[in-house]
Structure formats: C-alpha cells, structure tokens
Short mmCIF file of C-alpha atoms in Angstrom, two decimals:
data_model
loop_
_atom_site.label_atom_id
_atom_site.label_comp_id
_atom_site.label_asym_id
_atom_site.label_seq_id
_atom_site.Cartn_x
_atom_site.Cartn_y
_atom_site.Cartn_z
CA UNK A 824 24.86 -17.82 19.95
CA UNK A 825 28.50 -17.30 21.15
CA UNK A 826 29.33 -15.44 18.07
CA UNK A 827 30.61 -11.77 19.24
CA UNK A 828 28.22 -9.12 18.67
CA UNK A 829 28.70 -6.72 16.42
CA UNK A 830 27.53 -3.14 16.62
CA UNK A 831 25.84 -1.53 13.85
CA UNK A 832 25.18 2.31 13.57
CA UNK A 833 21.38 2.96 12.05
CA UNK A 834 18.78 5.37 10.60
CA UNK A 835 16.07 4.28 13.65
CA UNK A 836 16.55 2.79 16.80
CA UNK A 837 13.85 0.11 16.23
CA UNK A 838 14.70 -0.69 12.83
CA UNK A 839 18.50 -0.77 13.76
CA UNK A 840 17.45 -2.88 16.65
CA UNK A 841 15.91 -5.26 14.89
CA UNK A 842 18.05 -5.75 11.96
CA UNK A 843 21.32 -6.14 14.15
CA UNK A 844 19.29 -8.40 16.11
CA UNK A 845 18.43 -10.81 13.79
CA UNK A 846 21.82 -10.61 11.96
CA UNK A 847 23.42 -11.71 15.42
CA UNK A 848 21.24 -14.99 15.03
CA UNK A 849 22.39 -15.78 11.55
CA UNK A 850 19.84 -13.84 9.40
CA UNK A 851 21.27 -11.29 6.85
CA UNK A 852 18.87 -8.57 7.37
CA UNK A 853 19.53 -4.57 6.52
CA UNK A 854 17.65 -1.72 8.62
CA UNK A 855 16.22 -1.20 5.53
CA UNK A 856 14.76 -4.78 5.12
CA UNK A 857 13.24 -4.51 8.18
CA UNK A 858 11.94 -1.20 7.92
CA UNK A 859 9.84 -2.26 4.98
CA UNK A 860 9.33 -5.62 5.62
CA UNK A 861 7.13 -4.27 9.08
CA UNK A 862 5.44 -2.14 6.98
CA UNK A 863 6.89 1.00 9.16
CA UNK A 864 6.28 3.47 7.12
CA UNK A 865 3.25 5.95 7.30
CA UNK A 866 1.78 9.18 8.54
CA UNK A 867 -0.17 10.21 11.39
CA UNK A 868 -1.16 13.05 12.48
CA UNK A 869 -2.55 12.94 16.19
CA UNK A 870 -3.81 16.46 17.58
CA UNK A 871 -5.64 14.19 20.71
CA UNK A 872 -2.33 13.40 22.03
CA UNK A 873 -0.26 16.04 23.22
CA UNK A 874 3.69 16.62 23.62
CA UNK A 875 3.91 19.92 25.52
CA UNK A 876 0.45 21.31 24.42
CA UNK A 877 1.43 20.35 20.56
CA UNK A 878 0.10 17.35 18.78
CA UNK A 879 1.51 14.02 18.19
CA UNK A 880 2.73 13.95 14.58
CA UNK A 881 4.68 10.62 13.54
CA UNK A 882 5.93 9.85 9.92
CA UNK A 883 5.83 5.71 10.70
CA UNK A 884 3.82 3.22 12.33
CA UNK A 885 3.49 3.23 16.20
CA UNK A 886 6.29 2.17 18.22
CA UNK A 887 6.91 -1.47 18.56
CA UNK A 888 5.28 -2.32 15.19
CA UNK A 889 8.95 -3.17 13.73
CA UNK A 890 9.61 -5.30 16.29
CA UNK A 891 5.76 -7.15 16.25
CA UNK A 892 5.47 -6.97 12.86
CA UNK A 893 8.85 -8.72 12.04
CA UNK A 894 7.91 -11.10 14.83
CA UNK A 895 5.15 -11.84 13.26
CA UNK A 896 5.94 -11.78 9.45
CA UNK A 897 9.13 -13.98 10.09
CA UNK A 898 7.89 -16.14 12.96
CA UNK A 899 10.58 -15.35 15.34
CA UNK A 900 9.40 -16.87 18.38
CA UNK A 901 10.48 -13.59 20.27
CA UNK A 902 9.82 -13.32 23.86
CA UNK A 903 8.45 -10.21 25.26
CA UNK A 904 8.74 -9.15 29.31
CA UNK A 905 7.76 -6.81 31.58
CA UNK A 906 8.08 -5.73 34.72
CA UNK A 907 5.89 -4.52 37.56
CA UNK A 908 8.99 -4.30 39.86
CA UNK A 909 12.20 -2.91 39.26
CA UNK A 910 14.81 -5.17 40.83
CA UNK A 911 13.25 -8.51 39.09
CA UNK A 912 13.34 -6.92 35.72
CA UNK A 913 17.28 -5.93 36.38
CA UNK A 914 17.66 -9.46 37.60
CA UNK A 915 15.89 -11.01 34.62
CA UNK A 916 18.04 -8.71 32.68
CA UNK A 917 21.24 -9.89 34.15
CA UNK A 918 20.11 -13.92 33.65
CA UNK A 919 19.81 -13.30 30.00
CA UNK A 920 22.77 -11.76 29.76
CA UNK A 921 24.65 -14.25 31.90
CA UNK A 922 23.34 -17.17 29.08
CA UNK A 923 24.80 -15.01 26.69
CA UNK A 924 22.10 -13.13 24.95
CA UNK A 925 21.67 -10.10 23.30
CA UNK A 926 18.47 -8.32 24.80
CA UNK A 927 16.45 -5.59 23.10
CA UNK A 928 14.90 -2.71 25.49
CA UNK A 929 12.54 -0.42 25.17
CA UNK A 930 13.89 3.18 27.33
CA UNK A 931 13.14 6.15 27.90
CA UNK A 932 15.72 8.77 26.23
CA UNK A 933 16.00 11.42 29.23
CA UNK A 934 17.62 9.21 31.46
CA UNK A 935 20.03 7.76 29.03
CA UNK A 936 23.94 9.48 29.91
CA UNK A 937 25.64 8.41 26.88
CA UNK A 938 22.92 10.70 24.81
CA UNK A 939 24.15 14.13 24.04
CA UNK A 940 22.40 16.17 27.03
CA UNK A 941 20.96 18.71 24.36
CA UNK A 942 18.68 15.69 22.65
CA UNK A 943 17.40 14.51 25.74
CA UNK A 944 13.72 14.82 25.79
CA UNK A 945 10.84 12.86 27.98
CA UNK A 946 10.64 10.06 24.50
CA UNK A 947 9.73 6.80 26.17
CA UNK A 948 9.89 4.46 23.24
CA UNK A 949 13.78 4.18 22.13
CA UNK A 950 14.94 0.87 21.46
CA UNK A 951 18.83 -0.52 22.18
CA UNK A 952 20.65 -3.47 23.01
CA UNK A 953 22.32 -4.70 25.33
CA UNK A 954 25.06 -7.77 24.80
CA UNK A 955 26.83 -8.21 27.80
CA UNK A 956 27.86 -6.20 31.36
CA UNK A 957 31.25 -5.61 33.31
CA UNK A 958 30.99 -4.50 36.92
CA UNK A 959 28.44 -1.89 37.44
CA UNK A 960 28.02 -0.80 33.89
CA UNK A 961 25.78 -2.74 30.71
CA UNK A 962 27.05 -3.10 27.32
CA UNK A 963 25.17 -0.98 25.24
CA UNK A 964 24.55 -1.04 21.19
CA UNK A 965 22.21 1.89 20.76
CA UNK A 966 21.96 1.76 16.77
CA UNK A 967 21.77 5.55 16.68
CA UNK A 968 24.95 5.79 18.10
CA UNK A 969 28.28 5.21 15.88
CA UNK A 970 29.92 3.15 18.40
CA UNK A 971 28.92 0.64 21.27
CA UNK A 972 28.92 2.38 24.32
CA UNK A 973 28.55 1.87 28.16
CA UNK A 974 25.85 2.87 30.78
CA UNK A 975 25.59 2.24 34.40
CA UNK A 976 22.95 0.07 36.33
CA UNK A 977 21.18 2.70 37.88
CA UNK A 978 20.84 4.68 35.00
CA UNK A 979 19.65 2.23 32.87
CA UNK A 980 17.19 0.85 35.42
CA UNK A 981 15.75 4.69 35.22
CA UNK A 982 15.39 4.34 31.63
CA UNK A 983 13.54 1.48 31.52
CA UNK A 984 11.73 1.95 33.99
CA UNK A 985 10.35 5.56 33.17
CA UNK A 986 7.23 6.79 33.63
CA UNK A 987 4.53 8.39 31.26
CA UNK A 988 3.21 8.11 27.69
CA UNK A 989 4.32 4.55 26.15
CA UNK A 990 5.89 3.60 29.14
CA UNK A 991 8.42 1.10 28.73
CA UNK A 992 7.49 -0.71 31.77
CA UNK A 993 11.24 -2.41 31.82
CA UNK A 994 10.25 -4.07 28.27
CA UNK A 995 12.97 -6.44 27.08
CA UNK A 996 12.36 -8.70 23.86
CA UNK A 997 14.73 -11.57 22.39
CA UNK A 998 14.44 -14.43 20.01
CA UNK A 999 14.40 -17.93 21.20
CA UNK A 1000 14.90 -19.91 17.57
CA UNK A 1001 17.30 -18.99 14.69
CA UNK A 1002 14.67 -17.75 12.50
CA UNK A 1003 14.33 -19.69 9.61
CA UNK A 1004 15.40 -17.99 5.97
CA UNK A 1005 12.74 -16.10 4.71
CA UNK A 1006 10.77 -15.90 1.17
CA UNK A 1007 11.61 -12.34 0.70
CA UNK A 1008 9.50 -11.83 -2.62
CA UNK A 1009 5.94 -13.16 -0.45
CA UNK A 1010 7.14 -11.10 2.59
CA UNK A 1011 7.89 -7.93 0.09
CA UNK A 1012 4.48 -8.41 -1.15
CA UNK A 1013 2.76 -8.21 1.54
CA UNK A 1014 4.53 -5.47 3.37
CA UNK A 1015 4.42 -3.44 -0.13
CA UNK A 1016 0.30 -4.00 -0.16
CA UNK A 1017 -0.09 -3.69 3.86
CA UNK A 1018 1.89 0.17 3.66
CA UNK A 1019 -0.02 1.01 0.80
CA UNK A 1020 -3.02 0.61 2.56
CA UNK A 1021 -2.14 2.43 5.54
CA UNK A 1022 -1.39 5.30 3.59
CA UNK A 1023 -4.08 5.08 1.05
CA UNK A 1024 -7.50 3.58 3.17
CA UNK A 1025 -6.76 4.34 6.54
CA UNK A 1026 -9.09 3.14 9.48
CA UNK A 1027 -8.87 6.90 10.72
CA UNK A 1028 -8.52 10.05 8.38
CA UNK A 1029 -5.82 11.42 10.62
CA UNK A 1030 -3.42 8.65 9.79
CA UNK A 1031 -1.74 8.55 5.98
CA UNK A 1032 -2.29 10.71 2.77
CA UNK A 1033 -5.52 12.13 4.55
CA UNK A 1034 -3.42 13.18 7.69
CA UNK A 1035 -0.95 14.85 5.78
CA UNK A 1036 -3.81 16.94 4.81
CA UNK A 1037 -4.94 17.45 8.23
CA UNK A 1038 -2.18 19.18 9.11
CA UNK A 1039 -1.90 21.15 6.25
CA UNK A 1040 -5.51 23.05 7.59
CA UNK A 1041 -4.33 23.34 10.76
CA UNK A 1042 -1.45 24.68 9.76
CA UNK A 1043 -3.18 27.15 7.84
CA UNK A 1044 -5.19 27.99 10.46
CA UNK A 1045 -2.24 29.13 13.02
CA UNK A 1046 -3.17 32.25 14.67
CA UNK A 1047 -0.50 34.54 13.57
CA UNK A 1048 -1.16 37.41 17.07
CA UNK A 1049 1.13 38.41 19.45
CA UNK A 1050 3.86 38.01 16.94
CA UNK A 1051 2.88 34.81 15.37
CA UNK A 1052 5.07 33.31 18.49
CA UNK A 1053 2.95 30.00 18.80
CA UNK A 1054 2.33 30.04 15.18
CA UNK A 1055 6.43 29.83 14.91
CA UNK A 1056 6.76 27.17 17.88
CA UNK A 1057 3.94 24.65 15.98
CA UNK A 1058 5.75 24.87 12.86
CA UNK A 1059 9.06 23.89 14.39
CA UNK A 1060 7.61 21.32 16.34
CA UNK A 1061 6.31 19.62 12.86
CA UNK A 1062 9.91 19.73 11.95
CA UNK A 1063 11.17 18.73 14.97
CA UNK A 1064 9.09 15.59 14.87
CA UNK A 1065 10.16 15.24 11.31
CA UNK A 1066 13.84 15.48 11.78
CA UNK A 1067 14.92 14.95 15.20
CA UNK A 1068 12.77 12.14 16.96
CA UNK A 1069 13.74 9.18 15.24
CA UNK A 1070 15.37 10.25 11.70
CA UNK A 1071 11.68 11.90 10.20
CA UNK A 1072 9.68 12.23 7.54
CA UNK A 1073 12.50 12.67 4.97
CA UNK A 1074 14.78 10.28 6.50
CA UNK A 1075 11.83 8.00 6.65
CA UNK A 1076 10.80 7.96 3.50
CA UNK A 1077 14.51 7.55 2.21
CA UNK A 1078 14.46 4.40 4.74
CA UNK A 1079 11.98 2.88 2.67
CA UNK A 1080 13.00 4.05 -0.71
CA UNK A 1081 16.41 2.01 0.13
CA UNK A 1082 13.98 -0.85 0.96
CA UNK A 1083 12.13 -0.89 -2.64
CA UNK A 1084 15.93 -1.01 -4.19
CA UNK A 1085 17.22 -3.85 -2.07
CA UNK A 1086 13.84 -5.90 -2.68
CA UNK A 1087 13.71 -5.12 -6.34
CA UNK A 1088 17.65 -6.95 -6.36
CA UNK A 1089 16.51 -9.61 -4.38
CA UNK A 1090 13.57 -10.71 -6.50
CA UNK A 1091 14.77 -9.24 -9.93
CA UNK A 1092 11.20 -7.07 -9.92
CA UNK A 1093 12.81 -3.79 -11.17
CA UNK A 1094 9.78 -1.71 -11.14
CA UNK A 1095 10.01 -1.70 -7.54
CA UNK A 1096 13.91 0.50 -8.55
CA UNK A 1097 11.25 3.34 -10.55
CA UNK A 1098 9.18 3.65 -7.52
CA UNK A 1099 12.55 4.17 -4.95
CA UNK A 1100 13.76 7.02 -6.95
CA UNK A 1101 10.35 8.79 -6.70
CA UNK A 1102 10.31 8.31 -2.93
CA UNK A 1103 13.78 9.42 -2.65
CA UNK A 1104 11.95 12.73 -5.15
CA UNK A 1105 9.47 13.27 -1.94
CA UNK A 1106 11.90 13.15 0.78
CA UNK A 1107 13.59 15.25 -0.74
CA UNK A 1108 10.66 17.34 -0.85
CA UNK A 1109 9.63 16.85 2.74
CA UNK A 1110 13.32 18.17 3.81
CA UNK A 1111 12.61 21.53 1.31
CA UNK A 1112 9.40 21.88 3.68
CA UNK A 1113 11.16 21.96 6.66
CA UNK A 1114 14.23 24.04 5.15
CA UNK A 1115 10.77 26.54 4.77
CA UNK A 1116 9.87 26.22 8.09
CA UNK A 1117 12.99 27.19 9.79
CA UNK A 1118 13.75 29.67 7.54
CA UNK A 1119 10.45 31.17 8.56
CA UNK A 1120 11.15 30.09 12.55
CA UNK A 1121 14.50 32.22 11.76
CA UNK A 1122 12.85 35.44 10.27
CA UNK A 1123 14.71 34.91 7.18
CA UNK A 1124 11.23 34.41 5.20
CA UNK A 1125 8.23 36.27 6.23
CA UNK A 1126 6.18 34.12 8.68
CA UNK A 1127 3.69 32.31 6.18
CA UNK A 1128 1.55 29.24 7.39
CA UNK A 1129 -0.68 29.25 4.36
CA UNK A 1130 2.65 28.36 2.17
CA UNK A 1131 3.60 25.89 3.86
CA UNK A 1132 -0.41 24.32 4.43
CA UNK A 1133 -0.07 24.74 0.59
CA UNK A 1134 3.57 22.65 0.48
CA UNK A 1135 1.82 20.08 2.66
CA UNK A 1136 -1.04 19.51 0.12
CA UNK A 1137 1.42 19.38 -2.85
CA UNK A 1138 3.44 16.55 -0.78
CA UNK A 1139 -0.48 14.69 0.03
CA UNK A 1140 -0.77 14.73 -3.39
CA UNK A 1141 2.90 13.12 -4.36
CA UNK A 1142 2.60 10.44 -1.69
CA UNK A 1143 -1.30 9.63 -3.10
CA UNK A 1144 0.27 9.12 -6.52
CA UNK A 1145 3.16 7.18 -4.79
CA UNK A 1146 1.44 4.60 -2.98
CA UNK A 1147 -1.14 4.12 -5.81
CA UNK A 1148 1.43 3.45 -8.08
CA UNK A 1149 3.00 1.04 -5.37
CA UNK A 1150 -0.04 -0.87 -5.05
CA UNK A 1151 -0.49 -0.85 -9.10
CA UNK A 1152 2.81 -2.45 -9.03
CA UNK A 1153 2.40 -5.27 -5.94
CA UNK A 1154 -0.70 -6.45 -7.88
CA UNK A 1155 1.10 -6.71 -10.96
CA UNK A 1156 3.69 -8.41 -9.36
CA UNK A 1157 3.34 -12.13 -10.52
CA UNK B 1159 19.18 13.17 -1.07
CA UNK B 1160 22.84 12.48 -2.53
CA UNK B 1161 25.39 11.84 -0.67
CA UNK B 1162 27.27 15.30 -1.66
CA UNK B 1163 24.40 16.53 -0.48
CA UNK B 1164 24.54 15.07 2.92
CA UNK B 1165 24.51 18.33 5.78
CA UNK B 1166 27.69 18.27 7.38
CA UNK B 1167 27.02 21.34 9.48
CA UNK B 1168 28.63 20.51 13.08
CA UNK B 1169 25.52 20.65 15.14
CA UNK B 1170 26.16 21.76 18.76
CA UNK B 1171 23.51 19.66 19.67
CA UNK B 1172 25.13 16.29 18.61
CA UNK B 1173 28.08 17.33 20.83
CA UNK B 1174 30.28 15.75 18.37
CA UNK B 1175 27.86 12.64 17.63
CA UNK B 1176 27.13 12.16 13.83
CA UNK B 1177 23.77 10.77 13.09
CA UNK B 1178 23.24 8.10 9.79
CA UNK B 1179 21.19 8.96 7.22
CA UNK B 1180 20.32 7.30 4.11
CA UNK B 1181 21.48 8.99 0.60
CA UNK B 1182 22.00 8.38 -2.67
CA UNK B 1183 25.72 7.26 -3.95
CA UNK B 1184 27.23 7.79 -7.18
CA UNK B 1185 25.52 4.57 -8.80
CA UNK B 1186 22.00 5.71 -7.82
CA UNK B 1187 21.71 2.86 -4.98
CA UNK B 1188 20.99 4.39 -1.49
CA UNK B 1189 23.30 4.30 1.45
CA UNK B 1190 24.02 4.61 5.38
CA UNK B 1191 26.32 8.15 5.34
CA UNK B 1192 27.20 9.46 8.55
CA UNK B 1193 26.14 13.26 8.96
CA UNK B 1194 27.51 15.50 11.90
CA UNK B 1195 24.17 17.63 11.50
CA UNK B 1196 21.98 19.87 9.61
CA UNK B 1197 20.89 23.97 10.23
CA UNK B 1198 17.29 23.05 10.26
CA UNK B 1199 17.76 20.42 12.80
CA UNK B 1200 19.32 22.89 15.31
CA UNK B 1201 17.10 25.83 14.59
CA UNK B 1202 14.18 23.85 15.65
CA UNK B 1203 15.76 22.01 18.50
CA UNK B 1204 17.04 25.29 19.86
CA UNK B 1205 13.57 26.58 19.24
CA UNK B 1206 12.28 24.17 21.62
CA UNK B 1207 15.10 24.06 24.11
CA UNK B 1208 14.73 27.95 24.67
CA UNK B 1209 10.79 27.80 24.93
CA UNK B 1210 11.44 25.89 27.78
CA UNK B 1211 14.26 27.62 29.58
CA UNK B 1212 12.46 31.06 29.23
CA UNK B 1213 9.31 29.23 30.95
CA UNK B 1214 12.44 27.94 33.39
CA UNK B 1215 13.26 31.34 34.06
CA UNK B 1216 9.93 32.88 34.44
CA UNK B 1217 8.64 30.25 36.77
CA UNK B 1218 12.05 31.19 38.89
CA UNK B 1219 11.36 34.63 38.38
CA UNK B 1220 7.89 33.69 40.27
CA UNK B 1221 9.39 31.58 43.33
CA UNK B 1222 12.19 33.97 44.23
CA UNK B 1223 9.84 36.65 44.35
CA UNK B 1224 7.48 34.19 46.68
CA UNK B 1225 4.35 34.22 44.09
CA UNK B 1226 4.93 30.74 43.14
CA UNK B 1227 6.84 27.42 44.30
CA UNK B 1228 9.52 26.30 43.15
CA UNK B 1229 7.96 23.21 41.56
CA UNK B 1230 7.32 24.62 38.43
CA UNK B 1231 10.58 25.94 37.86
CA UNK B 1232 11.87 22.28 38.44
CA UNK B 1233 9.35 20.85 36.14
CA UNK B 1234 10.66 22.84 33.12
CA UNK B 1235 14.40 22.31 33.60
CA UNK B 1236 13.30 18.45 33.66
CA UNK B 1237 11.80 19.51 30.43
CA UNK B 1238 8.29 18.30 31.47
CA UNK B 1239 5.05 19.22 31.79
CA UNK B 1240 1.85 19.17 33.85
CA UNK B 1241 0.62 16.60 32.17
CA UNK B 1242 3.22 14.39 32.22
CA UNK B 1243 4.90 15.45 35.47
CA UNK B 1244 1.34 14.44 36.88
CA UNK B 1245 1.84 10.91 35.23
CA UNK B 1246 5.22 10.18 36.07
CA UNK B 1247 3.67 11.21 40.15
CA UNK B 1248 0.68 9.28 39.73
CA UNK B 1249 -1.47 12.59 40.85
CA UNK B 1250 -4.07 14.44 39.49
CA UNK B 1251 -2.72 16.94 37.39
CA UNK B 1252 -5.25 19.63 39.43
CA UNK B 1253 -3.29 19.08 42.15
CA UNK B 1254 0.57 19.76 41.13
CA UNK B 1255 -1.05 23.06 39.34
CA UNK B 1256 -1.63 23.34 43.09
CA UNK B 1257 1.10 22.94 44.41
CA UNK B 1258 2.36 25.68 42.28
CA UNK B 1259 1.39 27.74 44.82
CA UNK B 1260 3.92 28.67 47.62
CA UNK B 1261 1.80 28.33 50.11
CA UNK B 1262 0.51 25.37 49.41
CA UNK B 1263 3.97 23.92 48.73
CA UNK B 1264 5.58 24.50 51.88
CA UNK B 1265 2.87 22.32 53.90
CA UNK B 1266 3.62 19.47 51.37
CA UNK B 1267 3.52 16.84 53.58
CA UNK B 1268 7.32 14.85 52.65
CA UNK B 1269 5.62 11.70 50.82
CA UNK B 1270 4.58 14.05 48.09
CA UNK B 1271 7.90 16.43 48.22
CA UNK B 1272 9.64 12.81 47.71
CA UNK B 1273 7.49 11.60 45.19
CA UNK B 1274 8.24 14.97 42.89
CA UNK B 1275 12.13 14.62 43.64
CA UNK B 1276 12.14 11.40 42.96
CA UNK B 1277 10.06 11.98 39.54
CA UNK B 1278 12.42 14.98 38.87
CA UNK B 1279 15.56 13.19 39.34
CA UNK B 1280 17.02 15.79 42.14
CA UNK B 1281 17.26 15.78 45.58
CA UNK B 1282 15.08 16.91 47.79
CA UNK B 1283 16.69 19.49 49.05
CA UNK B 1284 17.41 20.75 45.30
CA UNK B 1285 13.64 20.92 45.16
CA UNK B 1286 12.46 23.61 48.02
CA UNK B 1287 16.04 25.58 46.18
CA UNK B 1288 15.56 27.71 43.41
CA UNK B 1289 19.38 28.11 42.33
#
C-alpha cells in the first residue's frame, strides 16, 4: 500500500474513481471495466424529481451503484462512512490518510475551487480521491480532471459536507483487502444479463428503453407559447444532462461500447466486438440528437419538439434491438 | 465517434480544462482522447447559466426598487432554488418564498439571516446588500 499513487484522467468520476482505486491495490482494472462490470449503464427518465423545475433525466444507474456494485461483484471488503458531524469526519479523513490510504469521497461540485467556476452547479454526487495532504491543503485525484490537483480544508469540508438532494453526508469509502483476481468472463456475464435487463424489463416504465420513450411524449408535448422559451430551456436541459453532468448519454454509451471490446479480448467471445460497434452507431446517434437540439436552442433550425420526440423514438427503438441482441448473445455465451 | 472526430472547439466554459472522452482509433478499438470542448456543450450550458442570471437580475431589479428582498437575488447567483435553498436551510420552503418579501426580511430575526448566509456561502452582510 506504499506504492505512489498514480493519477488517472477519466470519462466519469465514479467509474474513474473506482478503476484508479482498485488499480492502486494491485488490480488491473480500466474505467471501462468497471463501468460495465457495475452494470452502470441505463436510462431513466425521472419527471418526480426536479432540478430547477425540470426533471431528473440520467443516462446510467443511480449514483453509487459503481462503487456498490463493484463492491459487491468483486468482494472488496470496502468500508463505507459517514458523518453526522463535520470535524470527526475531517479527522477520520486525516487518520486514513496518515496510514497511508487513498480515500474515495462523495462531494458536492459547487464548492469544489479547482472546478472551472462556469461548471459549477448544486450536483451532490461527484466522486474523487484523495491520497495524501500537505499543510492546509488535500491531495486531490478528481478523475475528470487531467492532472492531480490541490484543495484546501475548508473547502473540501464544504463539499462533503453539502446539503440537499443525495447528500454526501461526508461519505468516504476504501478497500480493506487486495481484492482477489477476478473471473472476468462470469463477472462479464452477469453484468452483460443484469444491464440488459434494466434496459429491457424495468421495475418502473420510466427507467430504460420505455423511459426513453417517455420523454420522447413529453417532449412532444412542450408548449411552444410565449416564444417556445420553456419549450427551448427543457430541450437544453435534456442535453445538458446528456453531455455535461457526468460525460452523457453519448459518452455513456461509448463507455460501455469500450467495455464489450475489452471483455470480448479478455475472454476471446468476439461477438461481444459486433455488438460495441453498434453501440458506438447509437452514441453516435444520441450526440446527432443533441447537435438538433442546440441547433434549435440557437434558432438555426426552426423550433421543432415533435422532431426531436420522433429522434427519441428512433433511438428507443435502436437501444431495444441493442440490448436484445446483447442478451441473445450472454445466453449464447457458453 | 472517431477520434478525428473528437470536438476540439475551446469551450469557455472548461477555462482551459479538456474533458476525456471515449472514441474510436484508427484500428477500430475505442480510446480515452482528451477534448477541449464541443459547441453543443456550451450552447446549452450558456443556456442555463443565462436563465439564471436574468432571474439574478430581475430579482435585483425587485430589491433595489424595495418590492422584494434581497434573498432571492442571492439564491440565483448561488445558482439555487426554492426547493433546494429550503433543504440546504432545513425550512419550509413556504417560508423562504416568505421571506422574499422585504418586509418580512428585514425583521428576520439573525439565527435565520445566518442560517441563509451560511447556506449561501456569503457573509452576512453581503446578504441584506444587493451589489
């Protein structure tokens, strides 16, 4: 555990978390890997919660499910702690730290300097690490970052202990054990079955292929008065959501895409390679529906919602051919 | 995505950050490339940022002319909400619609004024200031 750590610039903060975490105690492990392996990927469209009157609309799995699910699916033996008050968890920061760890948190992004002031929105559930202080300031590997970088005590304390939707609650997370070397082709299967699922049979008919399609009506039902001005703001909120919290529904889908090719070379099961270059086909599409959007946000295209509602159900249907062929494939996966 | 393809547009918003993104190399296998930003990504971020500094404005617009406090104004510039300025408070969200009022606001007693600097990250003399 004395090894230096070494920073690691990533997609996601929780998958980039993760994966440098576990690579710091001796497991090779991409963002990619880890991505899949928790099963991140999905859709879910949530119009009960809402971010500034607009609805929650996520393109992967709730967060802390990389972290849990790779917990689980790998038998880390991670510890989990919060906080009710703020000076023990600094202090049980600083002990873990002082034996040397490397400590995952879960902050808030507002109160985070190092972030470019622009991108700094109330977002509760960023992940980082930290692997070491000097004086007043932490160590910080924040995997959406390019380098390490530094923050001070008090702001960090603010971050973690923010207040609000998914609260962090000064959440901090480590491993205890080296994990032990997985069996990637039984973990692949079950992540590949588990995603497919979520997207295909979902508990809820907001969440996966369904929600996609939920979205697409209320899209085509934005009132287009006064201008079509809250029409306009819904539409690049969708986009935002896609592109700018957390890498999106393109980049999310290309996430996992890189996941089917790197388990397909690990177990030599190259129909997994087929299905990667059709996912990388639909994020591709998902980043020509929000090129629509903001050229309609933009006035460059007439302000439209039915043609987008109507891109939304062509990309439903891609993704419902997707993950049936992906779960065609897991069960034929001897 | 291929990697030629990869938006290197300079967003302002990055200030100079470059974000990773996964695309497709020359041998068909994906890969981390680093991307300083693409057009889409700042039109809707800019979208956003200026819904919420016209609200800014016209909630400043209401407390210098005395029709409103200037805990609204304050709100938006920490690019919240009612909603979640009420959670981050721990009050009903009722009552800081309330004390959008400037009447109302100036008999705050100065647990409350603390508790909304403190949630606001400014001091408390920034909050009673509209400038």
């Amino acid at each position: 555990m004395a090894t230096a750590f070494v920073h690691a610039h990533a997609a996601h903060c929780e998958s980039g978390v993760m994966s440098a975490l576990l690579r710091h105690h001796g497991l090779p492990m991409s963002e990619a890997m880890a991505f899949g392996l928790a099963s991140a990927l999905a859709f879910a469209y949530l119009p009960c919660i809402r971010l500034n009157g607009l609805p929650l609309i996520a393109y992967r799995m709730p967060p802390r499910a990389i972290v849990k699910g790779l917990q689980r699916k790998l038998g880390l033996g991670m510890r989990f702690e919060t906080f009710r008050s703020e000076d023990a968890g600094m202090a049980r920061l600083d002990a873990l730290l002082d034996e040397g760890r490397v400590v995952g948190l879960q902050t808030s992004v507002f109160w985070l300097p190092y972030f470019p002031p622009d991108l700094r929105f109330h977002f509760n559930a960023h992940n980082l690490l930290v692997y070491g202080r000097e004086g007043d300031d932490y160590l910080v590997s924040d995997p959406v970052a390019e380098i390490a970088t530094r923050c001070p005590r008090a702001d960090l304390q603010r971050a973690r202990f923010a207040r609000g939707a998914l609260a962090p609650k000064g959440l901090l997370y480590y491993p205890t054990a080296a994990p032990p070397p997985p069996d990637w082709a039984r973990l692949g299967r079950a992540a590949l079955s588990r995603t497919a699922h979520i997207m295909l049979h979902p508990p809820l008919p907001l969440i996966g292929v369904r929600g996609i399609r939920f979205l697409a009506r209320s899209v085509e039902r934005l009132p287009l008065d006064g201008g079509g001005e809250a029409a306009r703001l819904y539409i690049g909120h969708i986009v935002r959501m896609q592109e700018e919290i957390g890498t999106g529904g393109g980049g999310f889908r290309f996430i996992y895409a890189a996941f089917l090719q790197e388990l397909a070379a690990k177990t030599g099961y190259a129909a997994l390679d087929m299905l990667a270059g059709r996912l990388v086909e639909i994020g591709d599409r998902w980043r020509e529906f929000a090129l629509a959007a903001a050229r309609m946000i933009r006035g460059r295209d007439p302000l439209a919602p039915p043609a987008l509602a109507t891109r939304l159900r062509l990309l439903a249907d891609d993704e419902k051919r997707f993950f049936r062929d992906l779960l065609a494939a897991q069960r034929a996966w001897a | 995505m291929h990697e030629r393809d990869v938006p290197q547009a300079a967003n302002a918003s990055l200030a100079g950050h470059q974000k990773a993104v996964y695309a497709v190399a020359e041998d068909g296998r994906l890969r981390l490339t680093a991307s300083s930003g693409w057009d889409v990504e700042e039109i809707v971020l800019r979208q956003a940022l200026e819904d919420l500094e016209r609200r800014a404005a016209e909630a400043r617009a209401r407390a210098q002319s005395g029709a409103a406090s200037p805990l609204e104004y304050h709100m938006y510039r920490a690019r919240m909400d009612v909603a979640l300025l009420a959670q981050v408070t721990g009050l009903w969200r009722w009552r800081v619609r309330r004390h959008f009022r400037a009447g109302v606001f100036a008999r705050l007693p100065l647990r409350i004024r603390r508790r909304y600097a403190e949630a606001l990250g400014i001091s408390l003399e920034a909050l009673s200031r509209t400038d």
